[in-house]
Each structure stands twice: as structure tokens, then as C-alpha cells.
Tab-separated table of N, CA and C in Angstrom:
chain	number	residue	atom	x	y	z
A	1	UNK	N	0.852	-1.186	0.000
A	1	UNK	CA	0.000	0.000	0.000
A	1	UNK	C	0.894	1.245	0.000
A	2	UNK	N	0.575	2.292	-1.040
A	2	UNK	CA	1.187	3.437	-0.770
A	2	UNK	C	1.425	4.357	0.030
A	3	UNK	N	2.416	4.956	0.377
A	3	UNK	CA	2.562	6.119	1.715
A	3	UNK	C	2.134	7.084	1.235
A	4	UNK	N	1.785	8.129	2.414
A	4	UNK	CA	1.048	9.045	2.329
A	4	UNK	C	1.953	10.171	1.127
A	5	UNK	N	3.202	10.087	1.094
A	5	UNK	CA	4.136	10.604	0.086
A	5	UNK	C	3.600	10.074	-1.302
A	6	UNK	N	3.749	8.998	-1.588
A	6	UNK	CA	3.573	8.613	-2.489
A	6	UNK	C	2.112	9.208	-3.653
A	7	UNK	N	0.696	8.441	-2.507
A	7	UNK	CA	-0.123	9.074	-2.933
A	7	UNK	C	-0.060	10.864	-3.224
A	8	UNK	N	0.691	11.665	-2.438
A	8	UNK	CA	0.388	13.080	-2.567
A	8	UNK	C	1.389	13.475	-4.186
A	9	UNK	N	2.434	12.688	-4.571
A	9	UNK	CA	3.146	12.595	-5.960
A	9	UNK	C	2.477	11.669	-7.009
A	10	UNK	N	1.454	10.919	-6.553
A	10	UNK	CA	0.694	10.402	-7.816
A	10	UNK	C	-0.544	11.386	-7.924
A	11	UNK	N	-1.034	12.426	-6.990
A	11	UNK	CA	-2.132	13.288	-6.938
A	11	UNK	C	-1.868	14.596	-7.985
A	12	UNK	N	-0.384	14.564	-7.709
A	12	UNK	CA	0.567	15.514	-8.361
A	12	UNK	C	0.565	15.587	-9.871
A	13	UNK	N	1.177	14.015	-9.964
A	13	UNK	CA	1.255	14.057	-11.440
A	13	UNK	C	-0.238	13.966	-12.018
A	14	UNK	N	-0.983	13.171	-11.261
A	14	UNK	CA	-2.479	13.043	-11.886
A	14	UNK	C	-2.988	14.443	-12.277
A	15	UNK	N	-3.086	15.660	-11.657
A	15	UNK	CA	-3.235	16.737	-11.923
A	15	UNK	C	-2.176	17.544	-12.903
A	16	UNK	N	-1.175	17.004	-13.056
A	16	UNK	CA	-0.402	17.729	-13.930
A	16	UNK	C	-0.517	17.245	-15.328
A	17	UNK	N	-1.104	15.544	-15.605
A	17	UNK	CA	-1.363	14.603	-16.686
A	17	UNK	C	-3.302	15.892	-17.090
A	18	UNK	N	-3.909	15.854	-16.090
A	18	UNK	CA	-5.562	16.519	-16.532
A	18	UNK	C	-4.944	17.947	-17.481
A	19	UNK	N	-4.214	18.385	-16.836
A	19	UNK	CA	-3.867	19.903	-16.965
A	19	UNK	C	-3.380	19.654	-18.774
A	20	UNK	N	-2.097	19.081	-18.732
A	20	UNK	CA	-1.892	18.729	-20.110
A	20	UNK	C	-3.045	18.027	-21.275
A	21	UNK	N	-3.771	17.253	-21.178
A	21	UNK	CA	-4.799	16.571	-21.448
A	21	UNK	C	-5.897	17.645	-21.549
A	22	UNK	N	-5.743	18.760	-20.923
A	22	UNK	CA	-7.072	19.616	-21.450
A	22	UNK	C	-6.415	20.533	-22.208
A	23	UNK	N	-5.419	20.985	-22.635
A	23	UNK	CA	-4.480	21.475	-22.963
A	23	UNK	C	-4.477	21.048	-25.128
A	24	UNK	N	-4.524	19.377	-24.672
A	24	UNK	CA	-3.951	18.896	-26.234
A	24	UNK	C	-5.671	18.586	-26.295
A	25	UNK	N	-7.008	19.140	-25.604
A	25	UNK	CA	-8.152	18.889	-26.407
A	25	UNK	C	-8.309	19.779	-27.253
A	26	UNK	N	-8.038	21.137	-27.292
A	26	UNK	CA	-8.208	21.939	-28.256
A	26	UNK	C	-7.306	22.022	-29.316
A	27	UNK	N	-6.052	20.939	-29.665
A	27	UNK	CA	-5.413	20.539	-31.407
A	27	UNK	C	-6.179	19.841	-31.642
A	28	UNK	N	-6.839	18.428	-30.699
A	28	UNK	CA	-7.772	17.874	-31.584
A	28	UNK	C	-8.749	18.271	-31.964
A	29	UNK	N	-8.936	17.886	-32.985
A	29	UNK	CA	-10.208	18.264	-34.446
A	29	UNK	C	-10.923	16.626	-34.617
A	30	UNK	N	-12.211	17.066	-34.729
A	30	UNK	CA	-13.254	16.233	-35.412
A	30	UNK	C	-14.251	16.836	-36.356
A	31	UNK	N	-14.503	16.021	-37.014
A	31	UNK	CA	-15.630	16.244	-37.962
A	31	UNK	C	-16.980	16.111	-38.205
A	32	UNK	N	-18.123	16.880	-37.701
A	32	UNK	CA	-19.410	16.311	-37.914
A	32	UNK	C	-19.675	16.349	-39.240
A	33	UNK	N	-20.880	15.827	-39.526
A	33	UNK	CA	-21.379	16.184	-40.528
A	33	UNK	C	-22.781	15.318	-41.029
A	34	UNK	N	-23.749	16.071	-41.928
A	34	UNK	CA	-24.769	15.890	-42.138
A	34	UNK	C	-25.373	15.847	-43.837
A	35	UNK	N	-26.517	15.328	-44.032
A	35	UNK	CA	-26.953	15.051	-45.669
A	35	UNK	C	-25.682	14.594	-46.261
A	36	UNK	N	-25.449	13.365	-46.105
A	36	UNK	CA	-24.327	12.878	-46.825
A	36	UNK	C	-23.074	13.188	-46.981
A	37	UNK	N	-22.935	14.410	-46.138
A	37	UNK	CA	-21.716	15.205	-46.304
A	37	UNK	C	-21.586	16.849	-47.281
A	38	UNK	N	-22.851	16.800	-47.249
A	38	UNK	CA	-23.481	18.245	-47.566
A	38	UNK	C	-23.252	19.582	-47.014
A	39	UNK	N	-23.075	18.585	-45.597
A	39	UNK	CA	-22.901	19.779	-44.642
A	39	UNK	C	-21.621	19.512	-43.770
A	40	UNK	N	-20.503	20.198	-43.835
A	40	UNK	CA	-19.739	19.850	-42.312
A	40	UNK	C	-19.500	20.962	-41.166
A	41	UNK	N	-19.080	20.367	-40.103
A	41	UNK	CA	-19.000	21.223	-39.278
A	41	UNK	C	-17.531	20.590	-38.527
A	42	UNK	N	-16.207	21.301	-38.720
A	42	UNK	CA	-15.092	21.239	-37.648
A	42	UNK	C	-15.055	21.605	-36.709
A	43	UNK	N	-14.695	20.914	-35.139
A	43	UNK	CA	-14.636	21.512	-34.456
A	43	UNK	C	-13.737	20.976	-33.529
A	44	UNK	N	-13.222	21.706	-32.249
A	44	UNK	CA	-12.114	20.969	-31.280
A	44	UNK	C	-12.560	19.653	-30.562
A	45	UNK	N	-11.935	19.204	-29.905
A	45	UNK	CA	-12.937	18.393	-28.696
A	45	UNK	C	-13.165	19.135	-27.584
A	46	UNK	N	-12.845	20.446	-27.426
A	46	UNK	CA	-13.090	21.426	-26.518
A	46	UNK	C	-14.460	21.876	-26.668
A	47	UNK	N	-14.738	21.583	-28.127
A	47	UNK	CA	-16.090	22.128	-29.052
A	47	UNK	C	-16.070	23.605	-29.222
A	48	UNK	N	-14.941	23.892	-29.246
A	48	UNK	CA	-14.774	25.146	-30.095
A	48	UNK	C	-14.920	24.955	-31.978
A	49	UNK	N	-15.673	25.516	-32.205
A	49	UNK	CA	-16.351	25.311	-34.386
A	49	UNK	C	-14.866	26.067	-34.707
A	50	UNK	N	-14.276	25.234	-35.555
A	50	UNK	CA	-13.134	25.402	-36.134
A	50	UNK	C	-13.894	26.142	-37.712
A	51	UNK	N	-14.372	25.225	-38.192
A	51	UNK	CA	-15.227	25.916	-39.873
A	51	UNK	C	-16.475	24.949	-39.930
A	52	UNK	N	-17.401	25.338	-40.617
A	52	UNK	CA	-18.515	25.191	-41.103
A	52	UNK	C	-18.294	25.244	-43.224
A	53	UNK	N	-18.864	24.022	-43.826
A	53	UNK	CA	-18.823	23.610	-45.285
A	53	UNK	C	-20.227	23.253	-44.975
A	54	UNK	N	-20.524	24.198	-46.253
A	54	UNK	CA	-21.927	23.935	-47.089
A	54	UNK	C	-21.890	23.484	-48.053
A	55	UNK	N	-22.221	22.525	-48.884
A	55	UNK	CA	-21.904	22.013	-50.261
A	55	UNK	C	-22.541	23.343	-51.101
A	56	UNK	N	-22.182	23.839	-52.392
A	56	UNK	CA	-23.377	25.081	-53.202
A	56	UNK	C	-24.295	24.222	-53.733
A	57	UNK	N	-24.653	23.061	-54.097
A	57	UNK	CA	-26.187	22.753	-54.163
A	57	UNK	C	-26.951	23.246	-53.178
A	58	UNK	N	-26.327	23.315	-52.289
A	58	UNK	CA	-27.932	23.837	-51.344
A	58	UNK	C	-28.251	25.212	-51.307
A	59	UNK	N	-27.165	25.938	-51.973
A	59	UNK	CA	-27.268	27.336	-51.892
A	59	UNK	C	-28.689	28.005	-52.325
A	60	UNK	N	-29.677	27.419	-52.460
A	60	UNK	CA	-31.218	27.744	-53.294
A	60	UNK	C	-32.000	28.509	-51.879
A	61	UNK	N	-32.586	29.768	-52.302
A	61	UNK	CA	-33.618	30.216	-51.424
A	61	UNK	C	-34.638	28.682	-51.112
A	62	UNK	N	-34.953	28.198	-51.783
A	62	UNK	CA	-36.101	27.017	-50.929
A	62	UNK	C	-35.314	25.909	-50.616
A	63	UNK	N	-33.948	25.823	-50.680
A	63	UNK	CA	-33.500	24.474	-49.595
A	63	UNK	C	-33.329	25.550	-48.065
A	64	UNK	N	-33.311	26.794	-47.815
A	64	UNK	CA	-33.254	27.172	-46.326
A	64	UNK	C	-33.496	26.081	-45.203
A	65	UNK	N	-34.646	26.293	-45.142
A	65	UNK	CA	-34.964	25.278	-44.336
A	65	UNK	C	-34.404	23.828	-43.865
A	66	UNK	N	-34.063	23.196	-45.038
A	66	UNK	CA	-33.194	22.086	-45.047
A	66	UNK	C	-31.556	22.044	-44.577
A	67	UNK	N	-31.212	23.231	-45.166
A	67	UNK	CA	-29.616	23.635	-44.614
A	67	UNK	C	-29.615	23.755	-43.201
A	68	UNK	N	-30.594	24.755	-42.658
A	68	UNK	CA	-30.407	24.950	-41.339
A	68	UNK	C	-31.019	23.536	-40.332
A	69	UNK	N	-31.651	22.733	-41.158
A	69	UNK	CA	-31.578	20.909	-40.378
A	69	UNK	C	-30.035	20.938	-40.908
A	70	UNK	N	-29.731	20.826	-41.669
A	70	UNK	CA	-28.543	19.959	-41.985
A	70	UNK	C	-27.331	20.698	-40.658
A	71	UNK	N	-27.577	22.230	-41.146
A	71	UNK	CA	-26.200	22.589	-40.075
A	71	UNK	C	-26.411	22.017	-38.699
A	72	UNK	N	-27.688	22.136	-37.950
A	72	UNK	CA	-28.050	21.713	-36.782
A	72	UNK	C	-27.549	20.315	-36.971
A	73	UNK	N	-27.855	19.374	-37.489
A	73	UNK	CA	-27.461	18.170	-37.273
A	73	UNK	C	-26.099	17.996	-37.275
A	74	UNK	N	-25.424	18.485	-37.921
A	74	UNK	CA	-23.602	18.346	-38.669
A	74	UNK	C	-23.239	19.169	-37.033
A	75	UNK	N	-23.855	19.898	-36.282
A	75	UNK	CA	-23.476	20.374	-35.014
A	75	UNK	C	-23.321	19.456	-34.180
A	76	UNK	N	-24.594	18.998	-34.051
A	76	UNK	CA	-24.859	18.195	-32.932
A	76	UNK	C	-23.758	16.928	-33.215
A	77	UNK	N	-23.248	15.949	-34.633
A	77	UNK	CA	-22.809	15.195	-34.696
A	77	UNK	C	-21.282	15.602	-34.456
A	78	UNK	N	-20.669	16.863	-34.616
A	78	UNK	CA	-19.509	17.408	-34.132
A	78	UNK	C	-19.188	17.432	-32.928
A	79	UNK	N	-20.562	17.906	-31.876
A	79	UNK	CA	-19.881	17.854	-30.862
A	79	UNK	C	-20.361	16.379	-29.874
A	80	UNK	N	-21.215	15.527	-30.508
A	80	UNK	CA	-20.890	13.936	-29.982
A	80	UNK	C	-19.547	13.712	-30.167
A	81	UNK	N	-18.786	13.826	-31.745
A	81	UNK	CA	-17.634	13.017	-31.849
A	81	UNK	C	-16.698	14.261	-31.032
A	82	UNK	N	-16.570	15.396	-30.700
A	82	UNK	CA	-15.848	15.919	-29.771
A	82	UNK	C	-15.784	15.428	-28.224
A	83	UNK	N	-17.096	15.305	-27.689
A	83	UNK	CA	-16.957	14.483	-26.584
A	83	UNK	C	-16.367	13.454	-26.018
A	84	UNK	N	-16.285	12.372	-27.514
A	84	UNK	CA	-15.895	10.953	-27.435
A	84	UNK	C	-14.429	11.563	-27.685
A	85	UNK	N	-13.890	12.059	-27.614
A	85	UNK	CA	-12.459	12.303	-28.212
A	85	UNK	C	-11.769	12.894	-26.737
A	86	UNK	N	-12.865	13.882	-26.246
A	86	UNK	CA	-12.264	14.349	-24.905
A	86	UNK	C	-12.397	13.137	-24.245
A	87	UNK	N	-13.347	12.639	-23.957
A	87	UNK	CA	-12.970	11.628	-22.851
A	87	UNK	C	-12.011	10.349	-22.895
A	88	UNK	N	-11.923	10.524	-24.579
A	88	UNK	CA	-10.857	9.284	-24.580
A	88	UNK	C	-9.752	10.010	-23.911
A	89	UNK	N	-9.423	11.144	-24.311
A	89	UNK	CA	-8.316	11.484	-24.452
A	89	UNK	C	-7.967	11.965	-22.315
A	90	UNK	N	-9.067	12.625	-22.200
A	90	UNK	CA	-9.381	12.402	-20.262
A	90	UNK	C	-8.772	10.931	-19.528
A	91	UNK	N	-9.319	10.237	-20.347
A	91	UNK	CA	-9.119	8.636	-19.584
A	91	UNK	C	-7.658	8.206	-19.800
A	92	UNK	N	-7.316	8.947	-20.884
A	92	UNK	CA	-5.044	8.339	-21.117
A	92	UNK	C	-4.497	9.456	-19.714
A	93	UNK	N	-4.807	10.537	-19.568
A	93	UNK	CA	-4.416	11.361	-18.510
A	93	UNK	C	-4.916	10.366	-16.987
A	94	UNK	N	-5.713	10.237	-16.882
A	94	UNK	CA	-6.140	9.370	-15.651
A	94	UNK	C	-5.896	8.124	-15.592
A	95	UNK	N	-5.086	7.384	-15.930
A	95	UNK	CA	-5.241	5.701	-16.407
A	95	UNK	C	-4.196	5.495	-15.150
A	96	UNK	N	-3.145	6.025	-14.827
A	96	UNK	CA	-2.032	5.367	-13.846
A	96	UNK	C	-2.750	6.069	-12.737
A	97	UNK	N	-3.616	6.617	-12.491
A	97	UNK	CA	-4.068	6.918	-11.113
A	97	UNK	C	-4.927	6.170	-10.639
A	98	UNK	N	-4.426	5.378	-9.544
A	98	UNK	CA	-5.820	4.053	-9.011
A	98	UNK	C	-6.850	5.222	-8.438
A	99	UNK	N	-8.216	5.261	-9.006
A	99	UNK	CA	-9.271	6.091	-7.972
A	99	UNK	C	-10.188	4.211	-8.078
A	100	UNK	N	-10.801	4.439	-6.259
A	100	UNK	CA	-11.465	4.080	-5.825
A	100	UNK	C	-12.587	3.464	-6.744
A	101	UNK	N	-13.317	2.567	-6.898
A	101	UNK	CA	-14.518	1.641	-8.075
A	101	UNK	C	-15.245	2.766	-8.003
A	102	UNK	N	-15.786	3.826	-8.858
A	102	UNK	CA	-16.952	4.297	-9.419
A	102	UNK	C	-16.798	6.086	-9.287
A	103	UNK	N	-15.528	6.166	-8.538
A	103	UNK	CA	-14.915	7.694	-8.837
A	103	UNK	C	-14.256	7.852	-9.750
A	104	UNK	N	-14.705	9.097	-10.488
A	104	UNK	CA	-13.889	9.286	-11.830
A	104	UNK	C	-13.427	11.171	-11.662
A	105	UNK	N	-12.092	11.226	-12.387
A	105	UNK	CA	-11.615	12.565	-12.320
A	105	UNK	C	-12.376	13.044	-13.809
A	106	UNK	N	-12.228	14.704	-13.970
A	106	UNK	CA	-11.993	15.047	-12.691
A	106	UNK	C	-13.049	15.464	-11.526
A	107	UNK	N	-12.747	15.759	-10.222
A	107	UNK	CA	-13.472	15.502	-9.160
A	107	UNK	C	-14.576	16.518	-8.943
């Protein structure tokens, strides 16, 4: 079992591993996107919108309506795959820190 030293230098680095790890979420980039790829939307895993692509077929006064489903959706699917990217990327920062069955950082 670890000494009280020990644990307070694995608390250490565990916080210094989150710090970096939130750090490299905003280089990563993902891609939503919607209508086949009609629509995209880049963004961090921070979910900061890097760019937004409209294909010009849709550029028509009566697809409106449809674009603004499409952007909404190409959003929403950007920032699912941003999520899944932070937390992968959360869980490599936390992996050498034993927490307790059903606590998860950060706290």
C-alpha cells in the first residue's frame, strides 16, 4: 500500500497529466457532418467550431430550411464526436491513477 508521500506525488502528477490533457483537447479536431456530407461542421474536442462547409447545391432560397436541419445536425454530430475524443483522451491522462470503483476525475 502506498505512503502518504507517495499518494500526494501520484495526486501531483495526476493533476499535472488533466492539466496537459485539457491542454492537447483543443489541437484535436473532429468532424461532424450531415446530408451525406453536404454539410460539415469542424470543431475541437473542446467544441470550439473550427469551420462550417456547405456544399453550393444547397445554396437555393427554398432548400433554407433544409440547410439549417442539416447545419443543426452536422453540429450536434460534431460535438458527440468531440466528446468521445475528450474523454478518450481524459481517460489516457487518468489511467495510472488508481481512484477508488466508481470515482472518476476530474473531481
Amino acid at each position: 500500500m502506498p505512503d502518504m508521500n507517495e499518494i500526494l506525488a501520484m495526486a501531483q502528477k495526476a493533476q499535472e497529466d488533466l492539466a496537459n490533457a485539457q491542454n492537447e483537447l483543443e489541437k484535436i479536431e473532429v468532424e461532424g457532418e450531415a446530408g451525406g456530407g453536404l454539410v460539415k461542421v469542424r470543431a475541437t474536442a473542446k467544441g470550439r467550431i473550427v469551420r462550417v462547409e456547405i456544399d453550393e447545391s444547397l445554396m437555393k432560397p427554398e432548400e433554407k430550411a433544409m440547410v439549417e436541419d442539416l447545419v443543426t445536425a452536422a453540429f450536434n454530430d460534431a460535438k458527440a464526436k468531440a466528446d468521445v475524443a475528450a474523454a478518450e483522451e481524459m481517460k489516457k491522462a487518468t489511467s495510472g491513477f488508481p481512484l477508488p470503483p466508481g470515482m472518476k476525475m476530474p473531481f
